[in-house]
Tab-separated table of C-alpha atoms and ligand atoms in Angstrom:
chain	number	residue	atom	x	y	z
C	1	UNK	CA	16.294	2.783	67.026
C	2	UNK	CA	12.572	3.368	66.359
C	3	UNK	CA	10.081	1.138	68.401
C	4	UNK	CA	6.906	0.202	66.780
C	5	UNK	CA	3.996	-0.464	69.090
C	6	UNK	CA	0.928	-2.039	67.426
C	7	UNK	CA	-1.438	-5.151	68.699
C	8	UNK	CA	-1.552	-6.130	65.404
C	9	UNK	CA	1.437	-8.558	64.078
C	10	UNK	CA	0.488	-7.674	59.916
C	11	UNK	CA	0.468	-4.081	61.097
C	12	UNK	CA	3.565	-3.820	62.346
C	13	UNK	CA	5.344	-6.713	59.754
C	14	UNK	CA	4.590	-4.020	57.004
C	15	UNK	CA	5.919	-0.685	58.910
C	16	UNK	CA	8.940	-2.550	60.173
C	17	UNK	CA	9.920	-3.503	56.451
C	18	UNK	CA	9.348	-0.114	55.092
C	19	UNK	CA	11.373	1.480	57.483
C	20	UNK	CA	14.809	-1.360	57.473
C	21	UNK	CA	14.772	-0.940	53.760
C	22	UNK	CA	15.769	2.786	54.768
C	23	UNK	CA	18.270	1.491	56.849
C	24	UNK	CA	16.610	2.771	60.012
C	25	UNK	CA	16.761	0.080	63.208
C	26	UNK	CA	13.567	-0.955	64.658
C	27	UNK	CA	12.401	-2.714	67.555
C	28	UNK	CA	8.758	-3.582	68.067
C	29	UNK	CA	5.952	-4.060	70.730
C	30	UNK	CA	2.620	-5.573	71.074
C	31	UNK	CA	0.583	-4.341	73.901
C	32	UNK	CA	1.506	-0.669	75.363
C	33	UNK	CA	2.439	-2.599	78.639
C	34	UNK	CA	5.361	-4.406	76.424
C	35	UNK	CA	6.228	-0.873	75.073
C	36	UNK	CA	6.843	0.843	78.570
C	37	UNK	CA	8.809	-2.381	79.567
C	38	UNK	CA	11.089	-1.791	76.144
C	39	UNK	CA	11.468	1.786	76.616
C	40	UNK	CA	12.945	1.774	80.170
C	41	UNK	CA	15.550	-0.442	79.181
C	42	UNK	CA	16.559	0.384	75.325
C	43	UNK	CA	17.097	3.946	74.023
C	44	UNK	CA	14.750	4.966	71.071
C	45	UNK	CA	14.379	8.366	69.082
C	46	UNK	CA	11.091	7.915	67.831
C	47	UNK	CA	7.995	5.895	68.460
C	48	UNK	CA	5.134	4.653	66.232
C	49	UNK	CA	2.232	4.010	68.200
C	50	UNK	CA	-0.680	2.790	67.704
C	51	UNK	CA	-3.898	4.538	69.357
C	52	UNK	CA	-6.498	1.574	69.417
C	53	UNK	CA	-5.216	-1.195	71.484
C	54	UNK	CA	-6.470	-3.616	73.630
C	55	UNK	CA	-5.449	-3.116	77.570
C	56	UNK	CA	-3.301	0.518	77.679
C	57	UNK	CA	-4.272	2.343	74.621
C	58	UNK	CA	-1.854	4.884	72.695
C	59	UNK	CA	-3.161	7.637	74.658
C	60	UNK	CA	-2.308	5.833	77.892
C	61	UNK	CA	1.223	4.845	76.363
C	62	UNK	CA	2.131	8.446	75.273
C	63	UNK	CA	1.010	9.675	78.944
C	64	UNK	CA	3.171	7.577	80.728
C	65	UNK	CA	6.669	7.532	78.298
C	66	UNK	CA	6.059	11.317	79.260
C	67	UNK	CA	6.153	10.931	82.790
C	68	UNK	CA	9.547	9.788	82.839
C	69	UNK	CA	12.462	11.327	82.862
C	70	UNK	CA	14.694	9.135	80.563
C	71	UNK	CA	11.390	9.050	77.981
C	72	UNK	CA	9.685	12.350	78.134
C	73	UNK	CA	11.619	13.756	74.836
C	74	UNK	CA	11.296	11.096	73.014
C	75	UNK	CA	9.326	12.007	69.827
C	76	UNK	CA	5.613	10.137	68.992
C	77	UNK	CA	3.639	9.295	66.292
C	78	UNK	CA	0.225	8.188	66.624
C	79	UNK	CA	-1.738	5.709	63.953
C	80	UNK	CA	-4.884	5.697	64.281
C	81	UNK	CA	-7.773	4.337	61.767
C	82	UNK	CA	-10.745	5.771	63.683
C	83	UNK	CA	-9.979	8.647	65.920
C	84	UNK	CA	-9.232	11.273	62.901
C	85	UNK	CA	-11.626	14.231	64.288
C	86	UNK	CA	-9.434	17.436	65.578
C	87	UNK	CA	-10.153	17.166	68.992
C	88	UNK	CA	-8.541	13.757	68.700
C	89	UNK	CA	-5.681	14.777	67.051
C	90	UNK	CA	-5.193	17.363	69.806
C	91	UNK	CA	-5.064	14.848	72.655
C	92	UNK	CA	-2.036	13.217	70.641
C	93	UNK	CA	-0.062	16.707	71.106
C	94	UNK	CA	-1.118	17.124	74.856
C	95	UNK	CA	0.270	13.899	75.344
C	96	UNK	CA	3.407	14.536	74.352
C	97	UNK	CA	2.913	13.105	71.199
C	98	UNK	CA	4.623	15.064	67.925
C	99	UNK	CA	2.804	14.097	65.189
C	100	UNK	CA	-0.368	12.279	63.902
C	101	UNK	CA	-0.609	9.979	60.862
C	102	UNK	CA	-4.374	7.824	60.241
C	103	UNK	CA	-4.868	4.483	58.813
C	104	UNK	CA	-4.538	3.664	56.173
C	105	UNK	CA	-1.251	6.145	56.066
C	106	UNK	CA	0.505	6.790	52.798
C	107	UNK	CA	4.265	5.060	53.833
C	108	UNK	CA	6.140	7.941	51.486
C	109	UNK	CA	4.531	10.800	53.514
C	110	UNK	CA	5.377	8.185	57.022
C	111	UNK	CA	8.891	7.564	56.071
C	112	UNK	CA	8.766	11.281	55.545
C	113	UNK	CA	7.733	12.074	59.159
C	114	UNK	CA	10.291	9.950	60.182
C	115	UNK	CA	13.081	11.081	58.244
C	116	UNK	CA	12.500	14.699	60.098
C	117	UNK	CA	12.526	13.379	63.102
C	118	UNK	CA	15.421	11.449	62.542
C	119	UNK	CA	17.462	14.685	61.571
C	120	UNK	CA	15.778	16.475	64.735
C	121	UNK	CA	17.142	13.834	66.671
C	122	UNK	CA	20.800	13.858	64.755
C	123	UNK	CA	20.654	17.910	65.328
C	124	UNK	CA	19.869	17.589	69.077
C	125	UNK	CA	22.630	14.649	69.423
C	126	UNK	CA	25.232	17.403	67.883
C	127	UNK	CA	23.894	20.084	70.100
C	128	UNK	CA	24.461	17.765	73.163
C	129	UNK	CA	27.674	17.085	72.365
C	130	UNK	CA	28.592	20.484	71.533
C	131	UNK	CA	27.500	22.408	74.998
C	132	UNK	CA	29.349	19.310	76.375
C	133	UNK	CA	32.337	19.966	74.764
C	134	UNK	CA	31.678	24.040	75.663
C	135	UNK	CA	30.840	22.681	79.564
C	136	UNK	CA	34.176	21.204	80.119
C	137	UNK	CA	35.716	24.285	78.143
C	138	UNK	CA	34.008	26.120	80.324
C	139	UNK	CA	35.294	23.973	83.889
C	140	UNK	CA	38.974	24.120	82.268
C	141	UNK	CA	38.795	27.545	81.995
C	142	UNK	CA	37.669	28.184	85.363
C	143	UNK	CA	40.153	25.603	86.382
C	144	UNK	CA	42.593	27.909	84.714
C	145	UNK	CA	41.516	31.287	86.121
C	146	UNK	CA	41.617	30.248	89.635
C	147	UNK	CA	44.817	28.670	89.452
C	148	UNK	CA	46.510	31.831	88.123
C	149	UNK	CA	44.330	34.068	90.564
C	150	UNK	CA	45.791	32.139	93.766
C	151	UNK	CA	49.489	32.296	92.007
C	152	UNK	CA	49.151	35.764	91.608
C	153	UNK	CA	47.749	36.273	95.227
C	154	UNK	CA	50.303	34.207	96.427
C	155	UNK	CA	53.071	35.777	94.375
C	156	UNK	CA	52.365	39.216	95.213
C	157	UNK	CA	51.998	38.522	98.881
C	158	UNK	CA	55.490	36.724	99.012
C	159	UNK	CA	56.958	39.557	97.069
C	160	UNK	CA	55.979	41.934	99.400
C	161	UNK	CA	57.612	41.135	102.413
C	162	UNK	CA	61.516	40.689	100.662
C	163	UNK	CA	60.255	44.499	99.266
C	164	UNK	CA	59.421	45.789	102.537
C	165	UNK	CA	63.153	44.633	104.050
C	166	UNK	CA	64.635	46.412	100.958
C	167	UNK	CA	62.890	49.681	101.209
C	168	UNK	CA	63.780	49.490	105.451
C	169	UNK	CA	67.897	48.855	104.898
C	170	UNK	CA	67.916	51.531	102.023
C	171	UNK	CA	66.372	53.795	104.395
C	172	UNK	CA	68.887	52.622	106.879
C	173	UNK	CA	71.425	52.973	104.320
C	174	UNK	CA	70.723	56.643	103.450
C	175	UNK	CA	70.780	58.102	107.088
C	176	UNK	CA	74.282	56.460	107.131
C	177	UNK	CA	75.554	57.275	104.043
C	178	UNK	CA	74.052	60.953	104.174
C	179	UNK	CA	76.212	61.635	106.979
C	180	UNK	CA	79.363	61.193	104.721
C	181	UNK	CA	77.734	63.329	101.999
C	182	UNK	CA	78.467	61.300	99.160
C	183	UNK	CA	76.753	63.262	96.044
C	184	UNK	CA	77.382	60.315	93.425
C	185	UNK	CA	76.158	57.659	95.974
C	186	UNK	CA	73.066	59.794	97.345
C	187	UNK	CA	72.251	59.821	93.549
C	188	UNK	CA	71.898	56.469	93.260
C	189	UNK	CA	69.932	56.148	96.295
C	190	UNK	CA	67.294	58.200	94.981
C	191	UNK	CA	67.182	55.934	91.890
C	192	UNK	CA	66.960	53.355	93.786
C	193	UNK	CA	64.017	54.662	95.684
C	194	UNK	CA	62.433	55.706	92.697
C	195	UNK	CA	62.627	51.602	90.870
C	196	UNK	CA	61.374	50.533	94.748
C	197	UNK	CA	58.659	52.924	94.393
C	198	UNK	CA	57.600	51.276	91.264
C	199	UNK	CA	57.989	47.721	92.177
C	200	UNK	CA	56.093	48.368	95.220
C	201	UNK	CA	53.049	50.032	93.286
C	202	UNK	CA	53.215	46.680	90.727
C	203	UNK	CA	52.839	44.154	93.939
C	204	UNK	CA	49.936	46.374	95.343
C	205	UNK	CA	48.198	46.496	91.855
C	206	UNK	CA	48.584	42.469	91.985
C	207	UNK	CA	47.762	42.369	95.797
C	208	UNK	CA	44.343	44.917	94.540
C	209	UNK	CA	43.588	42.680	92.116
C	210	UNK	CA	43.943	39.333	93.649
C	211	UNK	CA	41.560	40.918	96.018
C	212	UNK	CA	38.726	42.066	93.596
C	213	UNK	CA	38.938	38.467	92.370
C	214	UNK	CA	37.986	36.960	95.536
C	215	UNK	CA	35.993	39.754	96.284
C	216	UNK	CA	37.931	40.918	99.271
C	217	UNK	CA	38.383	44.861	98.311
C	218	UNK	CA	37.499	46.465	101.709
C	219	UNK	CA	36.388	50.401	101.496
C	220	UNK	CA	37.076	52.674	104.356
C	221	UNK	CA	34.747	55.291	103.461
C	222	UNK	CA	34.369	58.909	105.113
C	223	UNK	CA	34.314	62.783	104.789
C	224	UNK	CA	37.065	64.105	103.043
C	225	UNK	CA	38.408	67.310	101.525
C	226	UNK	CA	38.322	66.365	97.563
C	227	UNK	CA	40.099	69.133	96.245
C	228	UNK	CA	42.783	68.663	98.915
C	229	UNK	CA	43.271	64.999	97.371
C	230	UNK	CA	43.849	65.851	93.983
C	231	UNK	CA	46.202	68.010	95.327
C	232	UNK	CA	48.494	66.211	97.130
C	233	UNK	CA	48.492	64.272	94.230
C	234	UNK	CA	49.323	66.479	91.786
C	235	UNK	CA	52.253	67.654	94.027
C	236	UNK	CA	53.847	63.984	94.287
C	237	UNK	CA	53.496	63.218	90.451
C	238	UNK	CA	55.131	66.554	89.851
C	239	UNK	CA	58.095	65.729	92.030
C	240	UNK	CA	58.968	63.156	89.872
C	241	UNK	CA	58.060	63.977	86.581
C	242	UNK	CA	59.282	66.994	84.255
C	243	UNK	CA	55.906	67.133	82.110
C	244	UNK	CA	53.724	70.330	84.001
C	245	UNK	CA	50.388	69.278	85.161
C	246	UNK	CA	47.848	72.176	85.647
C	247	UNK	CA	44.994	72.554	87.848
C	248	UNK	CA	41.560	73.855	87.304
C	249	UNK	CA	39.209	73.152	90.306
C	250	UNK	CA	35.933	74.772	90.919
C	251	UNK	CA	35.144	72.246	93.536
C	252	UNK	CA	35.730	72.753	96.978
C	253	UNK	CA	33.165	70.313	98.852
C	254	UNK	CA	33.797	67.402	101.281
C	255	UNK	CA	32.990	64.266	99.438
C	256	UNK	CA	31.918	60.953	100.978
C	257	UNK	CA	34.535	58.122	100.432
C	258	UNK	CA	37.451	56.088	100.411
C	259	UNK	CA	40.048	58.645	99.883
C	260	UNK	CA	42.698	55.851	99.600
C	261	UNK	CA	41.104	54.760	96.712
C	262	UNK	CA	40.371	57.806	95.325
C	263	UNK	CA	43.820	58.942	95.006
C	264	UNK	CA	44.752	55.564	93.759
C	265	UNK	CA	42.326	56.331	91.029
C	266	UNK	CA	43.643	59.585	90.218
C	267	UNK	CA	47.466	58.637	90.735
C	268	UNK	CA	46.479	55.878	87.992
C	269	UNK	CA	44.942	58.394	85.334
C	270	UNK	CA	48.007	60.869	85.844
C	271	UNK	CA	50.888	58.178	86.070
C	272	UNK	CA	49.189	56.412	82.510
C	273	UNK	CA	48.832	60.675	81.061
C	274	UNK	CA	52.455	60.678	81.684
C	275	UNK	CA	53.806	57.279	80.731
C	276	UNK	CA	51.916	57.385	77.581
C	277	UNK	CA	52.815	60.844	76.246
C	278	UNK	CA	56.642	60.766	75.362
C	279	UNK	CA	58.346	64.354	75.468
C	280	UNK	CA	55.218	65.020	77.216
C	281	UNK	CA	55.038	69.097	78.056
C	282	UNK	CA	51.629	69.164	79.883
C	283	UNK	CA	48.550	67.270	81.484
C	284	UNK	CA	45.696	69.008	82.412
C	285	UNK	CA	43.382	68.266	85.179
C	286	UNK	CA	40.176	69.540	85.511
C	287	UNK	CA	37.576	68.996	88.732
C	288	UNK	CA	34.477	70.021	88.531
C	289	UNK	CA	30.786	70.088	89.716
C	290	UNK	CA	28.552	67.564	87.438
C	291	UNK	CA	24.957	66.796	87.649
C	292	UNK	CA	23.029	64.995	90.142
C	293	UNK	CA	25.374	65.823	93.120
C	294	UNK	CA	28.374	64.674	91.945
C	295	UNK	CA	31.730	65.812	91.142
C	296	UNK	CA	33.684	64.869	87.893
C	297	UNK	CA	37.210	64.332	87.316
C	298	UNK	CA	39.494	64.565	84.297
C	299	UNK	CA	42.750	64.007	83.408
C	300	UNK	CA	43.636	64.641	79.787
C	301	UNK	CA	47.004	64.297	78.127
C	302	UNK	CA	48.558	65.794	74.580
C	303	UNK	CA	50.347	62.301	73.770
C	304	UNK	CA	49.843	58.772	71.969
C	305	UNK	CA	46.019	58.654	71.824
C	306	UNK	CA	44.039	55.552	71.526
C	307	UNK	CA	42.054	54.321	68.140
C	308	UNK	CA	38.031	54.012	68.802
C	309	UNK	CA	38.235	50.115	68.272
C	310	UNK	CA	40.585	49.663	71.522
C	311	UNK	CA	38.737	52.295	73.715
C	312	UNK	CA	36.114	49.640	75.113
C	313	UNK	CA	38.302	47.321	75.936
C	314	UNK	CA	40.841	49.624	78.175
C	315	UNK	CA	39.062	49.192	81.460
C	316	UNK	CA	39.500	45.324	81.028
C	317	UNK	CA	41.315	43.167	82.890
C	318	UNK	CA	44.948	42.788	81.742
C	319	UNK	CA	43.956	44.871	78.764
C	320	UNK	CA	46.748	46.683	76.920
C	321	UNK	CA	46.472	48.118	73.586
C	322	UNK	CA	48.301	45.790	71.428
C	323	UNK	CA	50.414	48.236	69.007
C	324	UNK	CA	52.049	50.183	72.067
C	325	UNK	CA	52.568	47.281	74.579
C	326	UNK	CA	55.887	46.591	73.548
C	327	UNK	CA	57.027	50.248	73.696
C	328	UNK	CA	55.151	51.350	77.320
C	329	UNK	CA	55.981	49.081	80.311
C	330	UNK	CA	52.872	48.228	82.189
C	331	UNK	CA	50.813	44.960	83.296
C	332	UNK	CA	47.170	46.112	82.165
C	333	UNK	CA	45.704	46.083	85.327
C	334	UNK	CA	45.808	49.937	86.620
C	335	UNK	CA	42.556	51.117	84.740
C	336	UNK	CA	40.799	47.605	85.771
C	337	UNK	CA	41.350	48.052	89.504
C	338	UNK	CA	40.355	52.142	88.887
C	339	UNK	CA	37.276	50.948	87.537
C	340	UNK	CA	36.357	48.471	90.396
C	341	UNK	CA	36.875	51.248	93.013
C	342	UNK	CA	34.365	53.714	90.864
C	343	UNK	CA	32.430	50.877	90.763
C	344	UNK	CA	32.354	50.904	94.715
C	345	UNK	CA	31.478	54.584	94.575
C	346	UNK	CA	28.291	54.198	92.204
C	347	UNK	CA	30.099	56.487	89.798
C	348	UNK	CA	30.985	56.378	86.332
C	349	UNK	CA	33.929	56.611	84.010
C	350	UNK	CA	35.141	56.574	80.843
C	351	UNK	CA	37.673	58.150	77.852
C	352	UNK	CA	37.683	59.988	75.007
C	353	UNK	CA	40.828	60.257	72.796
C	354	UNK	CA	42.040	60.428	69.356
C	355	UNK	CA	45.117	58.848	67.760
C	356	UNK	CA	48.653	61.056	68.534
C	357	UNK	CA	46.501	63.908	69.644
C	358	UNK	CA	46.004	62.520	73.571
C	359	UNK	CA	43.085	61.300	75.554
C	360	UNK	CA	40.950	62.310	78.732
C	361	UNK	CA	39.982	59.744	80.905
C	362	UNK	CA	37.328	60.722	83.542
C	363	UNK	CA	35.155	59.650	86.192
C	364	UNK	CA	32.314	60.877	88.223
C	365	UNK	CA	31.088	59.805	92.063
C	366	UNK	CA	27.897	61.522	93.793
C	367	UNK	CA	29.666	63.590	96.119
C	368	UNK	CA	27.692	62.472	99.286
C	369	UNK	CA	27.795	58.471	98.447
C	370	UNK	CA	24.956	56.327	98.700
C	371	UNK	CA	22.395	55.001	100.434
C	372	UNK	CA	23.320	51.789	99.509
C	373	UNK	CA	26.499	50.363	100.294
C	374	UNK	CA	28.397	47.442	98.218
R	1	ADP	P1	49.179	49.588	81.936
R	1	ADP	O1	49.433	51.052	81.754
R	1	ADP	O2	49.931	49.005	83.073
R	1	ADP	O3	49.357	48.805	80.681
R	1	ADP	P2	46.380	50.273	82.490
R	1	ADP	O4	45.284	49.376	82.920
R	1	ADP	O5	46.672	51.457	83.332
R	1	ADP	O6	47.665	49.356	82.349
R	1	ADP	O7	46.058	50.762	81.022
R	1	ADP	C1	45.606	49.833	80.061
R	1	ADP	C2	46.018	50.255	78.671
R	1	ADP	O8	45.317	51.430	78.289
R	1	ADP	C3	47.479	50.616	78.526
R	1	ADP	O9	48.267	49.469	78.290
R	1	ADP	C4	47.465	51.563	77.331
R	1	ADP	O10	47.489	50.809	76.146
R	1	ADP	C5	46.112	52.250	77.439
R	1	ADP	N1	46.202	53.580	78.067
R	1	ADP	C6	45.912	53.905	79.342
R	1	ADP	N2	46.048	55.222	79.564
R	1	ADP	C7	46.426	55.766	78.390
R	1	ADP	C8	46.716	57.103	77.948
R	1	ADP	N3	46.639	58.147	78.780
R	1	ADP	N4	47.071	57.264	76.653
R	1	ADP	C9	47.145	56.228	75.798
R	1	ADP	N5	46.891	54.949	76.153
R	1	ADP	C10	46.519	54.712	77.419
């Protein structure tokens, strides 16, 4: 609806005609007192308003529809017979006021003004509605995301206790049964151990990342021997894996952190090197000193590779490279958690690979920490 606010009946008899024969809706005033009344209570997307009046002038008008809150956007136009100078015209814009037309106004080049403002207002009505829409998207989605994070922090807490029994009464189990020296049943023992050993590691991921989500991570930082670390490491994956992993370490200082975490890191890199390079004959890892104090870390494989479209995405959250996830088990979350505990470190990390010739992942953390702790 537009309002029309002019003292003068003929004045605003004319306008009002124009303006229904264009189909447009419009409501009218005559004093500026009767125009703040009518705006309060109706909604309007444009007003015509006339600058000489007796009591509150145009001016006045325009100043106060801006004050409020419901009012302040709605678009003016002045009429004015008299005031045409610049400085004039100037006051209309300060006051909120959008556009300017004098007396006596040319209607086509009026119904004009109006016609844009009618579309601005159309446009801005669309826009509304559209970041409403995206709003409650938005909520749903959130909505969404925190119910699955509590399922999965429920779920992977309530799995973990049943696991821990399992892993106790096989180890009961094999001190009995390796008394009796049963080859064929010690064999499946170890099996056993081995699928327990990998259900365990899936709960913690989901327990790790249930954690970053509600930002609950704790890091038990300290001194430790890094070279030792990678290490140990390389020694367990070895035990259960045929591919040979080499080392090449010219690094032999302490380095400040959570050596936990570390390792997690590292048992990540080498478990995904191994998983993702069938008939896979060798990994190499290579530790070394890199700029700045810090010490760098990498892990490269001779197996599936990964295109230069999906590399960006792997340290993503549930991220798995489409074309392989049917053919590698995994849940995506490995290099997501890896990357939150780098994260924690200050350092930095990162891959480079080409298709069916293997990939390196590395990462880098200032070997004495930092000042400033997250
Ligand atoms: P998961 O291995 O459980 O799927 P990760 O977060 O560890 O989860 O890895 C994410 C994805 O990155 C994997 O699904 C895989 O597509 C890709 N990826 C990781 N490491 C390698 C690697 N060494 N070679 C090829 N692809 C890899």
């Amino acid at each position: 609806m537009i309002l029309i606010v002019d003292d003068i009946p003929e004045n605003i008899f004319s306008l009002k005609k124009i303006l229904e024969l264009h189909n447009f809706v419009v409501d009218t005033a005559l004093s500026g007192e009767e125009a703040l009344k009518k705006v309060l209570k109706n909604s309007y997307f444009l007003i015509i308003l006339d600058v000489q009046m007796p009591g509150m002038d145009g001016f006045e008008v325009a100043e106060t529809i801006s004050g409020y809150s419901k009012t302040k956007d709605i678009p003016i136009i002045f009429l004015s017979a008299v005031n045409t100078d610049k400085k004039f015209i100037t006051k209309g814009y300060e006051y909120g006021g959008i556009d300017y037309v004098t007396k006596p106004f040319d209607a086509d080049i009026l119904l004009l003004k109006v016609k844009t403002f009618y579309k601005l207002y159309e446009q801005k009505k669309e826009l509304k509605l559209t970041q409403e829409i995206l709003r409650e998207e938005i909520e749903t989605r959130k909505a969404a995301e925190n119910k699955k994070n509590e399922f999965i922090s429920i779920a992977s807490h309530e799995l973990k206790t049943p696991l821990t029994s399992i892993k106790g009464y096989v180890q009961l189990l094999e001190r009995f049964l390796n008394k009796q020296g049963e080859p064929i049943i010690n064999n499946y023992l170890d099996r056993t151990n081995l699928q327990l050993g990998k259900l365990q590691s899936l709960v913690n991921d989901l327990l790790d990342l249930s954690k970053i989500d509600n930002g609950q991570i704790e890091f038990n930082k300290q001194p430790f021997e890094f070279s030792n670390m990678v290490l140990n490491v390389i020694e367990t994956i070895q035990q259960t894996h045929d591919c040979n992993i080499s080392l090449q370490n010219n690094f032999e200082t302490k380095v400040f952190g959570d050596e936990m975490r570390l390792e997690q890191v590292l048992i990540n890199f080498l478990t995904n090197a191994v998983k993702y390079s069938p008939d896979c004959q060798q990994i190499d890892v290579i530790v070394s000193e890199g700029p700045n104090e810090t010490v760098i870390t990498k892990v490269k494989d001779y197996g599936i590779g990964i295109s230069k479209e999906t590399q960006e995405h792997l340290f993503d959250k549930f991220y798995r490279v489409e074309k392989t996830s049917t053919k590698f088990q995994g849940l995506g979350i490995g290099l997501f958690i890896s990357s939150e505990i780098i994260k924690r470190h200050h350092g930095s990390y990162g891959v480079k690979s080409e298709v069916n010739k293997g990939s390196e992942f590395f990462f880098s953390i200032p070997v004495n920490g930092s000042e400033k702790e997250i």
